[in-house]
Amino acid sequence: MDTKLSDLKLKPYILAELNQLGYEVAGDMQHLSDVEILRIPGMGGRDWRKIAEALGREPYPNRKKRR
């Protein structure tokens, strides 16, 4: 969880927004729920999935896997 947000190759404007909010590494966002992360201005699905993976969370916990 010490992954820097800049290493995740997020879009530049969301990286700037997260740095303004005081988040520099993925572990800084551990206390936020998925809903709170998605409410950050400019946060999109692709960037959220990268952050969720860095946090060790499953992006779609209730999704059934196809066989």
N, CA, C and O atoms as a GROMACS GRO file, in nm:
protein
  268
    1MET      N    1   0.080  -0.119   0.000
    1MET     CA    2   0.000   0.000   0.000
    1MET      C    3   0.085   0.126   0.000
    1MET      O    4   0.032   0.237   0.010
    2ASP      N    5   0.213   0.109  -0.011
    2ASP     CA    6   0.300   0.225  -0.020
    2ASP      C    7   0.320   0.267  -0.165
    2ASP      O    8   0.415   0.337  -0.198
    3THR      N    9   0.230   0.223  -0.252
    3THR     CA   10   0.238   0.258  -0.392
    3THR      C   11   0.205   0.405  -0.409
    3THR      O   12   0.100   0.451  -0.364
    4LYS      N   13   0.294   0.478  -0.473
    4LYS     CA   14   0.268   0.619  -0.499
    4LYS      C   15   0.161   0.631  -0.606
    4LYS      O   16   0.156   0.552  -0.700
    5LEU      N   17   0.075   0.730  -0.589
    5LEU     CA   18  -0.031   0.751  -0.687
    5LEU      C   19   0.026   0.787  -0.824
    5LEU      O   20  -0.034   0.755  -0.927
    6SER      N   21   0.140   0.852  -0.826
    6SER     CA   22   0.202   0.887  -0.954
    6SER      C   23   0.251   0.763  -1.028
    6SER      O   24   0.263   0.766  -1.151
    7ASP      N   25   0.280   0.654  -0.956
    7ASP     CA   26   0.323   0.530  -1.020
    7ASP      C   27   0.207   0.453  -1.084
    7ASP      O   28   0.230   0.363  -1.164
    8LEU      N   29   0.083   0.488  -1.049
    8LEU     CA   30  -0.033   0.418  -1.103
    8LEU      C   31  -0.072   0.467  -1.242
    8LEU      O   32  -0.162   0.411  -1.304
    9LYS      N   33  -0.004   0.569  -1.290
    9LYS     CA   34  -0.031   0.626  -1.422
    9LYS      C   35  -0.177   0.671  -1.436
    9LYS      O   36  -0.247   0.635  -1.531
   10LEU      N   37  -0.220   0.749  -1.338
   10LEU     CA   38  -0.354   0.807  -1.342
   10LEU      C   39  -0.353   0.926  -1.437
   10LEU      O   40  -0.247   0.975  -1.476
   11LYS      N   41  -0.471   0.971  -1.475
   11LYS     CA   42  -0.480   1.090  -1.560
   11LYS      C   43  -0.424   1.210  -1.482
   11LYS      O   44  -0.442   1.219  -1.361
   12PRO      N   45  -0.359   1.300  -1.553
   12PRO     CA   46  -0.292   1.412  -1.484
   12PRO      C   47  -0.386   1.497  -1.398
   12PRO      O   48  -0.346   1.541  -1.290
   13TYR      N   49  -0.508   1.521  -1.443
   13TYR     CA   50  -0.596   1.608  -1.365
   13TYR      C   51  -0.646   1.539  -1.238
   13TYR      O   52  -0.667   1.606  -1.137
   14ILE      N   53  -0.665   1.408  -1.240
   14ILE     CA   54  -0.708   1.339  -1.117
   14ILE      C   55  -0.590   1.326  -1.022
   14ILE      O   56  -0.608   1.331  -0.900
   15LEU      N   57  -0.471   1.310  -1.075
   15LEU     CA   58  -0.352   1.305  -0.990
   15LEU      C   59  -0.332   1.440  -0.920
   15LEU      O   60  -0.298   1.445  -0.802
   16ALA      N   61  -0.353   1.549  -0.992
   16ALA     CA   62  -0.341   1.682  -0.933
   16ALA      C   63  -0.448   1.703  -0.826
   16ALA      O   64  -0.420   1.760  -0.721
   17GLU      N   65  -0.569   1.656  -0.852
   17GLU     CA   66  -0.679   1.670  -0.755
   17GLU      C   67  -0.649   1.590  -0.628
   17GLU      O   68  -0.671   1.640  -0.517
   18LEU      N   69  -0.599   1.470  -0.642
   18LEU     CA   70  -0.566   1.387  -0.526
   18LEU      C   71  -0.452   1.448  -0.445
   18LEU      O   72  -0.453   1.442  -0.322
   19ASN      N   73  -0.354   1.505  -0.514
   19ASN     CA   74  -0.244   1.570  -0.443
   19ASN      C   75  -0.292   1.693  -0.368
   19ASN      O   76  -0.244   1.722  -0.259
   20GLN      N   77  -0.387   1.767  -0.426
   20GLN     CA   78  -0.445   1.883  -0.357
   20GLN      C   79  -0.519   1.841  -0.231
   20GLN      O   80  -0.518   1.913  -0.132
   21LEU      N   81  -0.583   1.726  -0.236
   21LEU     CA   82  -0.656   1.675  -0.121
   21LEU      C   83  -0.564   1.612  -0.017
   21LEU      O   84  -0.609   1.576   0.092
   22GLY      N   85  -0.436   1.600  -0.049
   22GLY     CA   86  -0.339   1.550   0.047
   22GLY      C   87  -0.307   1.402   0.036
   22GLY      O   88  -0.246   1.346   0.127
   23TYR      N   89  -0.346   1.339  -0.073
   23TYR     CA   90  -0.318   1.197  -0.093
   23TYR      C   91  -0.196   1.182  -0.183
   23TYR      O   92  -0.197   1.228  -0.297
   24GLU      N   93  -0.092   1.118  -0.133
   24GLU     CA   94   0.029   1.097  -0.211
   24GLU      C   95   0.054   0.950  -0.241
   24GLU      O   96   0.108   0.916  -0.346
   25VAL      N   97   0.015   0.862  -0.148
   25VAL     CA   98   0.028   0.718  -0.169
   25VAL      C   99  -0.110   0.654  -0.155
   25VAL      O  100  -0.201   0.714  -0.098
   26ALA      N  101  -0.123   0.535  -0.208
   26ALA     CA  102  -0.253   0.468  -0.206
   26ALA      C  103  -0.302   0.443  -0.064
   26ALA      O  104  -0.422   0.446  -0.038
   27GLY      N  105  -0.211   0.418   0.028
   27GLY     CA  106  -0.247   0.391   0.166
   27GLY      C  107  -0.316   0.510   0.234
   27GLY      O  108  -0.389   0.491   0.331
   28ASP      N  109  -0.292   0.630   0.185
   28ASP     CA  110  -0.358   0.749   0.240
   28ASP      C  111  -0.509   0.744   0.218
   28ASP      O  112  -0.585   0.810   0.290
   29MET      N  113  -0.552   0.668   0.119
   29MET     CA  114  -0.695   0.662   0.084
   29MET      C  115  -0.764   0.541   0.146
   29MET      O  116  -0.881   0.517   0.117
   30GLN      N  117  -0.695   0.466   0.228
   30GLN     CA  118  -0.749   0.343   0.284
   30GLN      C  119  -0.878   0.366   0.363
   30GLN      O  120  -0.968   0.282   0.361
   31HIS      N  121  -0.888   0.479   0.432
   31HIS     CA  122  -1.005   0.506   0.516
   31HIS      C  123  -1.129   0.546   0.436
   31HIS      O  124  -1.239   0.549   0.491
   32LEU      N  125  -1.113   0.577   0.308
   32LEU     CA  126  -1.225   0.618   0.224
   32LEU      C  127  -1.300   0.496   0.171
   32LEU      O  128  -1.238   0.396   0.135
   33SER      N  129  -1.431   0.506   0.166
   33SER     CA  130  -1.510   0.399   0.103
   33SER      C  131  -1.502   0.415  -0.049
   33SER      O  132  -1.457   0.518  -0.099
   34ASP      N  133  -1.546   0.314  -0.120
   34ASP     CA  134  -1.544   0.320  -0.266
   34ASP      C  135  -1.631   0.434  -0.316
   34ASP      O  136  -1.597   0.501  -0.413
   35VAL      N  137  -1.743   0.457  -0.250
   35VAL     CA  138  -1.835   0.564  -0.290
   35VAL      C  139  -1.768   0.700  -0.273
   35VAL      O  140  -1.780   0.787  -0.359
   36GLU      N  141  -1.697   0.718  -0.162
   36GLU     CA  142  -1.628   0.845  -0.138
   36GLU      C  143  -1.517   0.868  -0.240
   36GLU      O  144  -1.494   0.981  -0.283
   37ILE      N  145  -1.449   0.763  -0.278
   37ILE     CA  146  -1.344   0.776  -0.379
   37ILE      C  147  -1.405   0.817  -0.513
   37ILE      O  148  -1.351   0.903  -0.583
   38LEU      N  149  -1.516   0.755  -0.549
   38LEU     CA  150  -1.579   0.787  -0.677
   38LEU      C  151  -1.642   0.926  -0.679
   38LEU      O  152  -1.668   0.980  -0.787
   39ARG      N  153  -1.666   0.985  -0.563
   39ARG     CA  154  -1.721   1.121  -0.557
   39ARG      C  155  -1.616   1.229  -0.570
   39ARG      O  156  -1.650   1.347  -0.578
   40ILE      N  157  -1.490   1.193  -0.573
   40ILE     CA  158  -1.383   1.291  -0.593
   40ILE      C  159  -1.398   1.346  -0.735
   40ILE      O  160  -1.408   1.269  -0.831
   41PRO      N  161  -1.399   1.479  -0.749
   41PRO     CA  162  -1.418   1.538  -0.883
   41PRO      C  163  -1.313   1.488  -0.982
   41PRO      O  164  -1.193   1.491  -0.955
   42GLY      N  165  -1.360   1.441  -1.097
   42GLY     CA  166  -1.272   1.393  -1.202
   42GLY      C  167  -1.242   1.245  -1.196
   42GLY      O  168  -1.182   1.191  -1.289
   43MET      N  169  -1.281   1.178  -1.088
   43MET     CA  170  -1.252   1.036  -1.074
   43MET      C  171  -1.339   0.955  -1.169
   43MET      O  172  -1.461   0.967  -1.169
   44GLY      N  173  -1.275   0.874  -1.249
   44GLY     CA  174  -1.346   0.789  -1.342
   44GLY      C  175  -1.325   0.643  -1.306
   44GLY      O  176  -1.248   0.610  -1.217
   45GLY      N  177  -1.393   0.557  -1.375
   45GLY     CA  178  -1.388   0.415  -1.347
   45GLY      C  179  -1.250   0.354  -1.364
   45GLY      O  180  -1.209   0.271  -1.282
   46ARG      N  181  -1.179   0.393  -1.468
   46ARG     CA  182  -1.047   0.335  -1.494
   46ARG      C  183  -0.950   0.372  -1.384
   46ARG      O  184  -0.873   0.288  -1.336
   47ASP      N  185  -0.952   0.499  -1.343
   47ASP     CA  186  -0.862   0.544  -1.236
   47ASP      C  187  -0.902   0.480  -1.103
   47ASP      O  188  -0.815   0.443  -1.023
   48TRP      N  189  -1.030   0.467  -1.079
   48TRP     CA  190  -1.078   0.405  -0.955
   48TRP      C  191  -1.035   0.259  -0.946
   48TRP      O  192  -0.996   0.212  -0.839
   49ARG      N  193  -1.044   0.187  -1.058
   49ARG     CA  194  -1.002   0.046  -1.057
   49ARG      C  195  -0.853   0.032  -1.027
   49ARG      O  196  -0.813  -0.062  -0.957
   50LYS      N  197  -0.771   0.123  -1.077
   50LYS     CA  198  -0.628   0.119  -1.048
   50LYS      C  199  -0.602   0.145  -0.900
   50LYS      O  200  -0.518   0.078  -0.839
   51ILE      N  201  -0.674   0.242  -0.842
   51ILE     CA  202  -0.657   0.273  -0.700
   51ILE      C  203  -0.708   0.156  -0.615
   51ILE      O  204  -0.644   0.119  -0.517
   52ALA      N  205  -0.822   0.098  -0.653
   52ALA     CA  206  -0.877  -0.015  -0.577
   52ALA      C  207  -0.780  -0.133  -0.579
   52ALA      O  208  -0.764  -0.200  -0.477
   53GLU      N  209  -0.717  -0.158  -0.691
   53GLU     CA  210  -0.620  -0.267  -0.700
   53GLU      C  211  -0.500  -0.239  -0.610
   53GLU      O  212  -0.449  -0.330  -0.544
   54ALA      N  213  -0.454  -0.114  -0.607
   54ALA     CA  214  -0.340  -0.077  -0.522
   54ALA      C  215  -0.375  -0.088  -0.374
   54ALA      O  216  -0.289  -0.116  -0.291
   55LEU      N  217  -0.503  -0.067  -0.341
   55LEU     CA  218  -0.549  -0.078  -0.203
   55LEU      C  219  -0.579  -0.222  -0.163
   55LEU      O  220  -0.601  -0.252  -0.046
   56GLY      N  221  -0.580  -0.312  -0.262
   56GLY     CA  222  -0.609  -0.452  -0.234
   56GLY      C  223  -0.758  -0.480  -0.224
   56GLY      O  224  -0.799  -0.580  -0.165
   57ARG      N  225  -0.838  -0.393  -0.283
   57ARG     CA  226  -0.983  -0.412  -0.281
   57ARG      C  227  -1.029  -0.472  -0.413
   57ARG      O  228  -0.965  -0.457  -0.517
   58GLU      N  229  -1.141  -0.541  -0.406
   58GLU     CA  230  -1.204  -0.595  -0.526
   58GLU      C  231  -1.294  -0.485  -0.583
   58GLU      O  232  -1.386  -0.441  -0.514
   59PRO      N  233  -1.270  -0.440  -0.707
   59PRO     CA  234  -1.351  -0.331  -0.762
   59PRO      C  235  -1.500  -0.365  -0.774
   59PRO      O  236  -1.584  -0.277  -0.760
   60TYR      N  237  -1.532  -0.490  -0.801
   60TYR     CA  238  -1.671  -0.531  -0.815
   60TYR      C  239  -1.698  -0.650  -0.723
   60TYR      O  240  -1.697  -0.764  -0.769
   61PRO      N  241  -1.721  -0.627  -0.594
   61PRO     CA  242  -1.732  -0.739  -0.499
   61PRO      C  243  -1.856  -0.826  -0.518
   61PRO      O  244  -1.854  -0.944  -0.483
   62ASN      N  245  -1.963  -0.773  -0.572
   62ASN     CA  246  -2.088  -0.849  -0.582
   62ASN      C  247  -2.110  -0.905  -0.724
   62ASN      O  248  -2.216  -0.962  -0.752
   63ARG      N  249  -2.015  -0.888  -0.809
   63ARG     CA  250  -2.031  -0.932  -0.948
   63ARG      C  251  -2.013  -1.083  -0.958
   63ARG      O  252  -1.917  -1.138  -0.905
   64LYS      N  253  -2.104  -1.148  -1.027
   64LYS     CA  254  -2.093  -1.292  -1.049
   64LYS      C  255  -2.002  -1.317  -1.167
   64LYS      O  256  -2.009  -1.248  -1.268
   65LYS      N  257  -1.916  -1.414  -1.154
   65LYS     CA  258  -1.824  -1.447  -1.261
   65LYS      C  259  -1.890  -1.542  -1.359
   65LYS      O  260  -1.956  -1.639  -1.320
   66ARG      N  261  -1.872  -1.515  -1.486
   66ARG     CA  262  -1.927  -1.601  -1.590
   66ARG      C  263  -1.842  -1.725  -1.606
   66ARG      O  264  -1.721  -1.722  -1.587
   67ARG      N  265  -1.907  -1.832  -1.641
   67ARG     CA  266  -1.834  -1.957  -1.662
   67ARG      C  267  -1.844  -2.002  -1.804
   67ARG      O  268  -1.789  -2.105  -1.840
   0.00000   0.00000   0.00000
